[in-house]
Amino acid sequence: MTFLLRKPLASATRRIALCLLTFSALDVTALAQRELKDIPVPNAEVEKATFVVDEGWQAELYAGDPAMAKPIHMNFDNHGRLWIASSETYPQIKPGEPSNDKIIILEDSDKDGKADRTIVFADGLLIPTGVLPANDGDKASAYVVNSDQLLYLRDTDGDLVADEKKVVLAGFGTEDTHHLLHSLRWGHDGWIYMNQSIYIHSHIETPWGVERLNGGGIWRFHPETKRLEIVVRGFVNPWGVHFDRYGQMFATDGAYGEGINYAFEGSVFVTAVGAKRLMTGLNPGSPKHCGLEILSGSHWPDAIRGSMVTNDFRAHRVCRFQVTEDRSGYESVQQAELIKTPHVAFRPIDAKQGLDGALYIADWYNPIIQHGEVDFRDPRRDRT
């Protein structure tokens, strides 16, 4: 489901939309799922009624079932359309069954804050974990992570349905479906940045040679030169990367914690094998977080502009951090949650600011998360 939060101001209205995905490491919250018996009936309005929203904000539903199901990752194109990587197959395909995961485009054509048009841009995918509109012409196109491949999909006839497919890169590891290549985002430098998690071993042949990453880290890929590079090594499950207006890079980790992480080319974090020095996060002791967005634009008040928004999917919270320069690095201070709820199926996992100035949050919506301690086929899993 996708929720929209608005913050009324004297001169403007701000919005946040939620779409959630949850890929977690084993912890107390995950273990508690084994005894979970009170499974809520999927209902967006019932879920929304449980939200405790920060003062001045209001939550609205932007899109939900049947327009979309199980959003893993999302990004906006330059027309203001929201692209969703959707997987009802996760965490594992049933033997013998075809996979039909999708890339979905949502559009609010009448600008009333609710999606009124749904287009399936591509289907027949297997656990797509990232989508990034290419914005490289008058026809719709996107880079898509499909298991072990980075694809380039393009619509050639203007119907917003992909009819051209190219495998750009192949050889990314698939050992663990909640650690696959993910979280695609354009950098200020024109490269595509992508995250990989700890249980993945990737060996990718490129025109510049074979690139290997065994474990967690952040890649970058240049679409024109086809060069692929490792920018950051380490992390456990880095599920969020973003850049501030100066091009400084920040990341979150859905299994390691420490809140907001300041990263840069050549930086090394926990789990990197053989590292002599390790970077630490800006919020030691903080819970694990998923997704990352920086609230930018003059429509945000001074107290909010520049804040970083991420999701504590285990505790059913959308969190905000104020990050400021501190000598040669940064200081991060957590602020009041934008949303918190006792609803066990609310699982925020991605956050993006739309062209309309609203903040969109993806809700994976599932009482059961992870797949290390609960059976893949557990009937309590919500797959729609």
Tab-separated table of C-alpha atoms in Angstrom:
chain	number	residue	atom	x	y	z
A	1	MET	CA	0.000	0.000	0.000
A	2	THR	CA	1.081	3.590	-0.487
A	3	PHE	CA	0.179	6.344	1.933
A	4	LEU	CA	0.452	10.072	1.428
A	5	LEU	CA	1.235	12.463	4.277
A	6	ARG	CA	0.548	16.147	3.944
A	7	LYS	CA	1.906	18.944	6.118
A	8	PRO	CA	-0.385	21.999	5.843
A	9	LEU	CA	1.430	25.339	5.945
A	10	ALA	CA	0.325	28.927	5.649
A	11	SER	CA	1.577	29.084	2.082
A	12	ALA	CA	1.843	25.501	0.886
A	13	THR	CA	0.962	21.874	1.454
A	14	ARG	CA	3.634	19.224	1.867
A	15	ARG	CA	3.106	15.547	1.354
A	16	ILE	CA	4.761	12.281	2.216
A	17	ALA	CA	3.922	9.008	0.523
A	18	LEU	CA	4.805	5.649	2.038
A	19	CYS	CA	5.738	2.346	0.322
A	20	LEU	CA	7.323	-0.327	2.433
A	21	LEU	CA	9.598	-3.296	1.989
A	22	THR	CA	11.077	-5.320	4.772
A	23	PHE	CA	14.258	-7.347	4.485
A	24	SER	CA	15.614	-7.898	7.970
A	25	ALA	CA	18.271	-9.701	9.936
A	26	LEU	CA	17.504	-12.112	12.751
A	27	ASP	CA	16.568	-10.251	15.957
A	28	VAL	CA	14.101	-10.308	18.855
A	29	THR	CA	11.371	-8.707	16.756
A	30	ALA	CA	11.829	-11.323	14.044
A	31	LEU	CA	11.760	-14.185	16.536
A	32	ALA	CA	8.477	-12.899	17.982
A	33	GLN	CA	6.843	-13.603	14.619
A	34	ARG	CA	6.927	-17.337	15.280
A	35	GLU	CA	4.094	-16.979	17.802
A	36	LEU	CA	2.146	-14.310	15.898
A	37	LYS	CA	-1.522	-15.306	15.688
A	38	ASP	CA	-3.420	-12.023	15.371
A	39	ILE	CA	-3.124	-11.427	11.621
A	40	PRO	CA	-4.891	-8.201	10.571
A	41	VAL	CA	-7.308	-8.109	7.652
A	42	PRO	CA	-5.599	-6.066	4.898
A	43	ASN	CA	-7.420	-2.727	4.938
A	44	ALA	CA	-5.651	0.567	4.296
A	45	GLU	CA	-8.201	2.689	6.142
A	46	VAL	CA	-8.070	0.459	9.222
A	47	GLU	CA	-4.283	0.608	9.113
A	48	LYS	CA	-4.247	4.396	8.674
A	49	ALA	CA	-6.573	4.845	11.674
A	50	THR	CA	-3.822	3.431	13.902
A	51	PHE	CA	-1.198	5.954	12.738
A	52	VAL	CA	0.168	8.445	15.244
A	53	VAL	CA	1.297	11.243	12.920
A	54	ASP	CA	3.688	14.023	13.881
A	55	GLU	CA	2.058	17.383	14.609
A	56	GLY	CA	1.236	19.327	11.457
A	57	TRP	CA	1.258	16.302	9.154
A	58	GLN	CA	-1.650	14.316	7.784
A	59	ALA	CA	-1.593	10.859	6.201
A	60	GLU	CA	-3.496	9.959	3.034
A	61	LEU	CA	-3.610	6.833	0.902
A	62	TYR	CA	-2.003	7.453	-2.489
A	63	ALA	CA	-2.348	3.947	-3.942
A	64	GLY	CA	-2.943	0.402	-2.739
A	65	ASP	CA	-4.332	-2.950	-3.772
A	66	PRO	CA	-5.304	-3.750	-6.475
A	67	ALA	CA	-3.430	-0.927	-8.235
A	68	MET	CA	-0.171	-2.247	-6.859
A	69	ALA	CA	1.115	-5.033	-4.621
A	70	LYS	CA	4.230	-5.511	-2.515
A	71	PRO	CA	6.357	-2.462	-3.388
A	72	ILE	CA	10.072	-3.164	-2.910
A	73	HIS	CA	11.627	0.000	-4.346
A	74	MET	CA	10.391	3.163	-6.038
A	75	ASN	CA	11.561	6.250	-7.923
A	76	PHE	CA	9.948	9.151	-9.768
A	77	ASP	CA	10.520	10.018	-13.420
A	78	ASN	CA	10.768	13.574	-14.737
A	79	HIS	CA	7.019	13.579	-15.505
A	80	GLY	CA	6.129	13.032	-11.848
A	81	ARG	CA	5.092	9.405	-12.344
A	82	LEU	CA	5.934	6.948	-9.565
A	83	TRP	CA	7.679	3.752	-10.679
A	84	ILE	CA	7.358	0.726	-8.397
A	85	ALA	CA	9.356	-2.513	-8.317
A	86	SER	CA	6.765	-5.039	-7.126
A	87	SER	CA	7.268	-8.662	-6.070
A	88	GLU	CA	4.598	-11.080	-4.918
A	89	THR	CA	7.125	-13.906	-5.391
A	90	TYR	CA	9.443	-12.898	-2.521
A	91	PRO	CA	10.996	-14.541	-0.572
A	92	GLN	CA	11.227	-17.513	-2.943
A	93	ILE	CA	9.469	-18.757	-6.035
A	94	LYS	CA	7.541	-22.002	-5.677
A	95	PRO	CA	9.179	-24.807	-7.700
A	96	GLY	CA	7.581	-25.153	-11.112
A	97	GLU	CA	5.654	-21.890	-10.961
A	98	PRO	CA	6.359	-19.042	-13.385
A	99	SER	CA	7.415	-15.715	-11.915
A	100	ASN	CA	5.365	-12.682	-12.858
A	101	ASP	CA	6.736	-9.847	-10.757
A	102	LYS	CA	6.279	-6.386	-12.214
A	103	ILE	CA	7.433	-2.838	-12.720
A	104	ILE	CA	4.381	-0.631	-12.208
A	105	ILE	CA	3.904	3.030	-13.096
A	106	LEU	CA	1.468	5.049	-10.967
A	107	GLU	CA	0.177	8.413	-12.159
A	108	ASP	CA	-2.005	11.058	-10.534
A	109	SER	CA	-3.414	12.629	-13.701
A	110	ASP	CA	-5.855	15.022	-12.009
A	111	LYS	CA	-3.405	16.088	-9.264
A	112	ASP	CA	-5.736	15.278	-6.360
A	113	GLY	CA	-3.115	13.383	-4.366
A	114	LYS	CA	-4.334	9.902	-5.361
A	115	ALA	CA	-3.047	7.668	-8.130
A	116	ASP	CA	-5.754	7.212	-10.760
A	117	ARG	CA	-3.778	5.452	-13.481
A	118	THR	CA	-1.830	2.203	-13.220
A	119	ILE	CA	0.367	0.873	-16.032
A	120	VAL	CA	2.310	-2.391	-15.953
A	121	PHE	CA	5.526	-1.305	-17.635
A	122	ALA	CA	7.089	-4.778	-17.456
A	123	ASP	CA	6.121	-8.205	-16.107
A	124	GLY	CA	7.535	-11.711	-16.049
A	125	LEU	CA	10.312	-10.603	-13.679
A	126	LEU	CA	11.793	-12.522	-10.739
A	127	ILE	CA	12.035	-10.512	-7.497
A	128	PRO	CA	12.968	-7.123	-8.996
A	129	THR	CA	14.617	-5.120	-6.216
A	130	GLY	CA	15.304	-1.811	-7.907
A	131	VAL	CA	13.859	0.491	-10.559
A	132	LEU	CA	15.350	3.746	-11.838
A	133	PRO	CA	13.723	5.748	-14.661
A	134	ALA	CA	16.377	6.544	-17.249
A	135	ASN	CA	14.820	9.853	-18.385
A	136	ASP	CA	16.878	9.593	-21.578
A	137	GLY	CA	14.316	10.537	-24.220
A	138	ASP	CA	10.662	11.110	-25.021
A	139	LYS	CA	9.807	7.426	-24.478
A	140	ALA	CA	9.626	5.738	-21.070
A	141	SER	CA	12.689	3.737	-20.080
A	142	ALA	CA	14.223	2.428	-16.881
A	143	TYR	CA	17.052	0.469	-15.352
A	144	VAL	CA	15.740	-2.521	-13.409
A	145	VAL	CA	17.456	-5.006	-11.106
A	146	ASN	CA	16.084	-8.467	-11.890
A	147	SER	CA	17.772	-11.020	-9.610
A	148	ASP	CA	21.319	-11.401	-11.026
A	149	GLN	CA	20.934	-8.837	-13.825
A	150	LEU	CA	20.771	-5.096	-14.358
A	151	LEU	CA	18.331	-4.579	-17.242
A	152	TYR	CA	17.557	-1.606	-19.460
A	153	LEU	CA	13.875	-1.642	-20.445
A	154	ARG	CA	12.411	0.788	-22.963
A	155	ASP	CA	9.031	1.617	-24.477
A	156	THR	CA	9.427	2.350	-28.186
A	157	ASP	CA	5.823	3.085	-29.235
A	158	GLY	CA	4.582	5.430	-26.505
A	159	ASP	CA	2.163	3.125	-24.660
A	160	LEU	CA	4.263	3.061	-21.443
A	161	VAL	CA	4.815	-0.688	-21.829
A	162	ALA	CA	8.374	-1.924	-22.315
A	163	ASP	CA	8.960	-3.651	-25.635
A	164	GLU	CA	12.756	-3.454	-25.708
A	165	LYS	CA	14.988	-5.274	-23.231
A	166	LYS	CA	18.760	-5.231	-22.862
A	167	VAL	CA	20.893	-7.012	-20.277
A	168	VAL	CA	23.330	-4.301	-19.226
A	169	LEU	CA	25.199	-6.260	-16.541
A	170	ALA	CA	24.964	-9.854	-15.316
A	171	GLY	CA	26.624	-11.883	-12.606
A	172	PHE	CA	25.330	-10.306	-9.419
A	173	GLY	CA	24.919	-12.879	-6.658
A	174	THR	CA	21.564	-14.403	-5.735
A	175	GLU	CA	22.453	-16.403	-2.605
A	176	ASP	CA	19.986	-14.519	-0.413
A	177	THR	CA	16.897	-12.824	-1.827
A	178	HIS	CA	16.812	-10.078	0.784
A	179	HIS	CA	20.410	-9.128	-0.031
A	180	LEU	CA	20.144	-8.883	-3.824
A	181	LEU	CA	21.419	-5.827	-5.689
A	182	HIS	CA	18.995	-2.990	-4.887
A	183	SER	CA	18.350	0.705	-4.116
A	184	LEU	CA	19.182	2.290	-7.477
A	185	ARG	CA	19.712	6.057	-7.474
A	186	TRP	CA	21.266	8.616	-9.811
A	187	GLY	CA	24.308	10.387	-8.418
A	188	HIS	CA	25.171	14.026	-9.103
A	189	ASP	CA	27.996	12.711	-11.299
A	190	GLY	CA	25.712	10.895	-13.767
A	191	TRP	CA	26.547	7.438	-12.394
A	192	ILE	CA	23.956	4.962	-11.120
A	193	TYR	CA	24.573	3.966	-7.488
A	194	MET	CA	23.428	0.511	-6.311
A	195	ASN	CA	23.660	-1.359	-3.010
A	196	GLN	CA	24.602	-4.982	-2.375
A	197	SER	CA	24.338	-6.841	0.938
A	198	ILE	CA	26.575	-9.147	2.936
A	199	TYR	CA	25.529	-12.633	1.763
A	200	ILE	CA	25.962	-11.825	-1.930
A	201	HIS	CA	29.024	-12.666	-4.034
A	202	SER	CA	29.097	-10.882	-7.396
A	203	HIS	CA	31.406	-11.462	-10.359
A	204	ILE	CA	30.496	-9.155	-13.259
A	205	GLU	CA	32.220	-9.114	-16.621
A	206	THR	CA	32.429	-5.594	-18.083
A	207	PRO	CA	34.233	-4.064	-21.090
A	208	TRP	CA	36.820	-2.868	-18.544
A	209	GLY	CA	37.392	-6.260	-16.952
A	210	VAL	CA	35.789	-8.413	-14.276
A	211	GLU	CA	34.578	-6.618	-11.148
A	212	ARG	CA	34.050	-8.616	-7.950
A	213	LEU	CA	32.366	-7.785	-4.656
A	214	ASN	CA	32.078	-10.523	-2.054
A	215	GLY	CA	29.849	-9.110	0.663
A	216	GLY	CA	28.196	-5.781	1.300
A	217	GLY	CA	28.959	-2.505	-0.406
A	218	ILE	CA	27.873	0.202	-2.809
A	219	TRP	CA	28.486	-0.004	-6.564
A	220	ARG	CA	28.330	2.698	-9.205
A	221	PHE	CA	27.810	2.228	-12.937
A	222	HIS	CA	28.274	4.704	-15.785
A	223	PRO	CA	25.665	4.023	-18.519
A	224	GLU	CA	27.699	5.576	-21.354
A	225	THR	CA	31.161	4.165	-20.683
A	226	LYS	CA	29.824	0.900	-19.149
A	227	ARG	CA	32.355	1.217	-16.341
A	228	LEU	CA	31.398	-0.492	-13.050
A	229	GLU	CA	33.173	0.423	-9.807
A	230	ILE	CA	33.008	-0.370	-6.095
A	231	VAL	CA	32.593	2.883	-4.178
A	232	VAL	CA	32.069	1.661	-0.604
A	233	ARG	CA	32.847	-1.694	1.017
A	234	GLY	CA	31.121	-3.198	4.019
A	235	PHE	CA	27.719	-2.856	5.689
A	236	VAL	CA	25.349	-5.739	6.400
A	237	ASN	CA	22.212	-4.846	4.444
A	238	PRO	CA	22.601	-1.277	3.136
A	239	TRP	CA	19.095	-0.459	1.961
A	240	GLY	CA	19.288	3.252	1.262
A	241	VAL	CA	21.705	5.679	-0.395
A	242	HIS	CA	21.347	9.398	-1.116
A	243	PHE	CA	23.291	12.586	-1.829
A	244	ASP	CA	22.884	16.052	-0.336
A	245	ARG	CA	23.000	19.185	-2.482
A	246	TYR	CA	26.802	19.224	-2.306
A	247	GLY	CA	27.073	15.634	-3.529
A	248	GLN	CA	27.989	14.158	-0.143
A	249	MET	CA	26.820	10.541	0.171
A	250	PHE	CA	24.792	9.028	3.016
A	251	ALA	CA	23.467	5.498	3.553
A	252	THR	CA	21.294	3.428	5.875
A	253	ASP	CA	21.589	-0.232	6.840
A	254	GLY	CA	18.597	-2.495	7.433
A	255	ALA	CA	20.535	-5.045	9.486
A	256	TYR	CA	23.459	-3.206	11.096
A	257	GLY	CA	21.969	-0.050	12.569
A	258	GLU	CA	23.751	3.135	13.672
A	259	GLY	CA	21.147	5.302	11.929
A	260	ILE	CA	22.546	7.589	9.225
A	261	ASN	CA	25.963	6.685	7.797
A	262	TYR	CA	28.236	9.231	6.118
A	263	ALA	CA	30.006	7.480	3.228
A	264	PHE	CA	32.447	8.521	0.511
A	265	GLU	CA	34.530	6.919	-2.204
A	266	GLY	CA	36.901	4.429	-0.620
A	267	SER	CA	35.186	4.354	2.770
A	268	VAL	CA	34.952	0.997	4.532
A	269	PHE	CA	32.326	-0.136	7.033
A	270	VAL	CA	31.713	-3.079	9.331
A	271	THR	CA	31.920	-6.597	7.743
A	272	ALA	CA	34.525	-5.545	5.145
A	273	VAL	CA	37.132	-8.330	5.158
A	274	GLY	CA	40.704	-7.281	5.895
A	275	ALA	CA	39.906	-3.637	6.635
A	276	LYS	CA	42.383	-1.876	8.942
A	277	ARG	CA	40.069	1.041	9.723
A	278	LEU	CA	36.272	1.132	9.733
A	279	MET	CA	33.792	3.976	9.482
A	280	THR	CA	31.000	4.051	12.066
A	281	GLY	CA	27.471	5.394	11.779
A	282	LEU	CA	26.348	8.795	13.035
A	283	ASN	CA	23.793	7.344	15.481
A	284	PRO	CA	25.422	4.522	17.512
A	285	GLY	CA	22.836	2.347	19.230
A	286	SER	CA	20.114	3.387	16.810
A	287	PRO	CA	17.785	0.693	15.394
A	288	LYS	CA	18.188	-0.625	11.877
A	289	HIS	CA	16.715	1.494	9.068
A	290	CYS	CA	15.595	1.007	5.472
A	291	GLY	CA	15.387	3.557	2.652
A	292	LEU	CA	16.645	7.148	2.718
A	293	GLU	CA	15.367	10.491	1.472
A	294	ILE	CA	16.561	14.059	2.025
A	295	LEU	CA	13.790	16.665	2.241
A	296	SER	CA	14.837	19.372	-0.192
A	297	GLY	CA	13.152	22.442	-1.634
A	298	SER	CA	12.130	25.890	-0.433
A	299	HIS	CA	8.607	24.694	0.392
A	300	TRP	CA	9.923	22.962	3.522
A	301	PRO	CA	10.292	25.173	6.620
A	302	ASP	CA	13.806	25.776	7.924
A	303	ALA	CA	13.322	23.279	10.766
A	304	ILE	CA	12.584	20.476	8.287
A	305	ARG	CA	14.559	21.357	5.150
A	306	GLY	CA	17.563	19.082	4.785
A	307	SER	CA	16.186	16.444	7.162
A	308	MET	CA	16.832	12.808	6.319
A	309	VAL	CA	13.875	10.428	6.419
A	310	THR	CA	14.231	6.670	6.798
A	311	ASN	CA	12.181	3.752	8.115
A	312	ASP	CA	12.396	1.595	11.227
A	313	PHE	CA	10.404	-1.237	9.687
A	314	ARG	CA	10.721	-3.528	12.697
A	315	ALA	CA	9.134	-0.983	15.054
A	316	HIS	CA	6.584	0.295	12.480
A	317	ARG	CA	7.998	3.842	12.390
A	318	VAL	CA	8.941	6.487	9.828
A	319	CYS	CA	11.889	8.374	11.319
A	320	ARG	CA	13.477	11.777	10.717
A	321	PHE	CA	17.066	12.813	11.434
A	322	GLN	CA	18.571	16.304	11.403
A	323	VAL	CA	22.086	16.078	9.963
A	324	THR	CA	24.525	18.991	10.253
A	325	GLU	CA	28.209	19.501	9.485
A	326	ASP	CA	30.573	18.727	12.353
A	327	ARG	CA	34.235	19.545	11.679
A	328	SER	CA	35.347	17.172	8.902
A	329	GLY	CA	32.220	15.045	9.188
A	330	TYR	CA	28.594	15.207	10.257
A	331	GLU	CA	26.386	15.025	13.330
A	332	SER	CA	22.973	13.319	13.206
A	333	VAL	CA	20.210	13.870	15.776
A	334	GLN	CA	16.943	11.932	15.621
A	335	GLN	CA	13.746	14.009	15.657
A	336	ALA	CA	10.122	13.069	16.404
A	337	GLU	CA	8.807	10.217	14.243
A	338	LEU	CA	6.703	11.253	11.263
A	339	ILE	CA	4.569	8.133	11.734
A	340	LYS	CA	4.421	5.435	14.375
A	341	THR	CA	1.806	2.737	14.840
A	342	PRO	CA	1.153	-0.504	16.733
A	343	HIS	CA	-0.200	-2.066	13.516
A	344	VAL	CA	1.895	-5.228	13.062
A	345	ALA	CA	1.686	-5.220	9.256
A	346	PHE	CA	2.881	-1.622	8.700
A	347	ARG	CA	6.339	-2.090	7.183
A	348	PRO	CA	7.775	1.129	5.715
A	349	ILE	CA	10.819	0.401	3.556
A	350	ASP	CA	11.410	3.185	1.053
A	351	ALA	CA	11.026	6.970	1.025
A	352	LYS	CA	11.081	9.340	-1.936
A	353	GLN	CA	10.158	12.997	-2.425
A	354	GLY	CA	7.896	13.530	-5.413
A	355	LEU	CA	7.991	16.334	-7.943
A	356	ASP	CA	4.930	17.740	-6.161
A	357	GLY	CA	6.997	18.252	-3.011
A	358	ALA	CA	5.356	15.422	-1.088
A	359	LEU	CA	7.242	12.652	0.659
A	360	TYR	CA	6.200	9.171	-0.474
A	361	ILE	CA	6.715	6.089	1.717
A	362	ALA	CA	6.391	2.510	0.474
A	363	ASP	CA	4.479	0.110	2.743
A	364	TRP	CA	5.452	-3.524	2.198
A	365	TYR	CA	2.515	-4.405	4.476
A	366	ASN	CA	3.262	-7.770	6.032
A	367	PRO	CA	3.041	-9.132	9.586
A	368	ILE	CA	5.824	-11.601	8.708
A	369	ILE	CA	9.228	-10.263	7.700
A	370	GLN	CA	12.595	-11.847	6.917
A	371	HIS	CA	12.880	-15.492	5.939
A	372	GLY	CA	15.537	-16.934	8.201
A	373	GLU	CA	13.294	-18.079	11.022
A	374	VAL	CA	9.820	-18.265	9.432
A	375	ASP	CA	9.108	-20.736	6.636
A	376	PHE	CA	9.076	-19.418	3.068
A	377	ARG	CA	5.596	-20.875	2.629
A	378	ASP	CA	4.215	-19.747	5.998
A	379	PRO	CA	0.497	-19.066	5.332
A	380	ARG	CA	0.637	-15.939	7.502
A	381	ARG	CA	2.737	-14.167	4.893
A	382	ASP	CA	0.819	-11.481	3.019
A	383	ARG	CA	1.776	-11.769	-0.661
A	384	THR	CA	-0.609	-9.147	-2.081
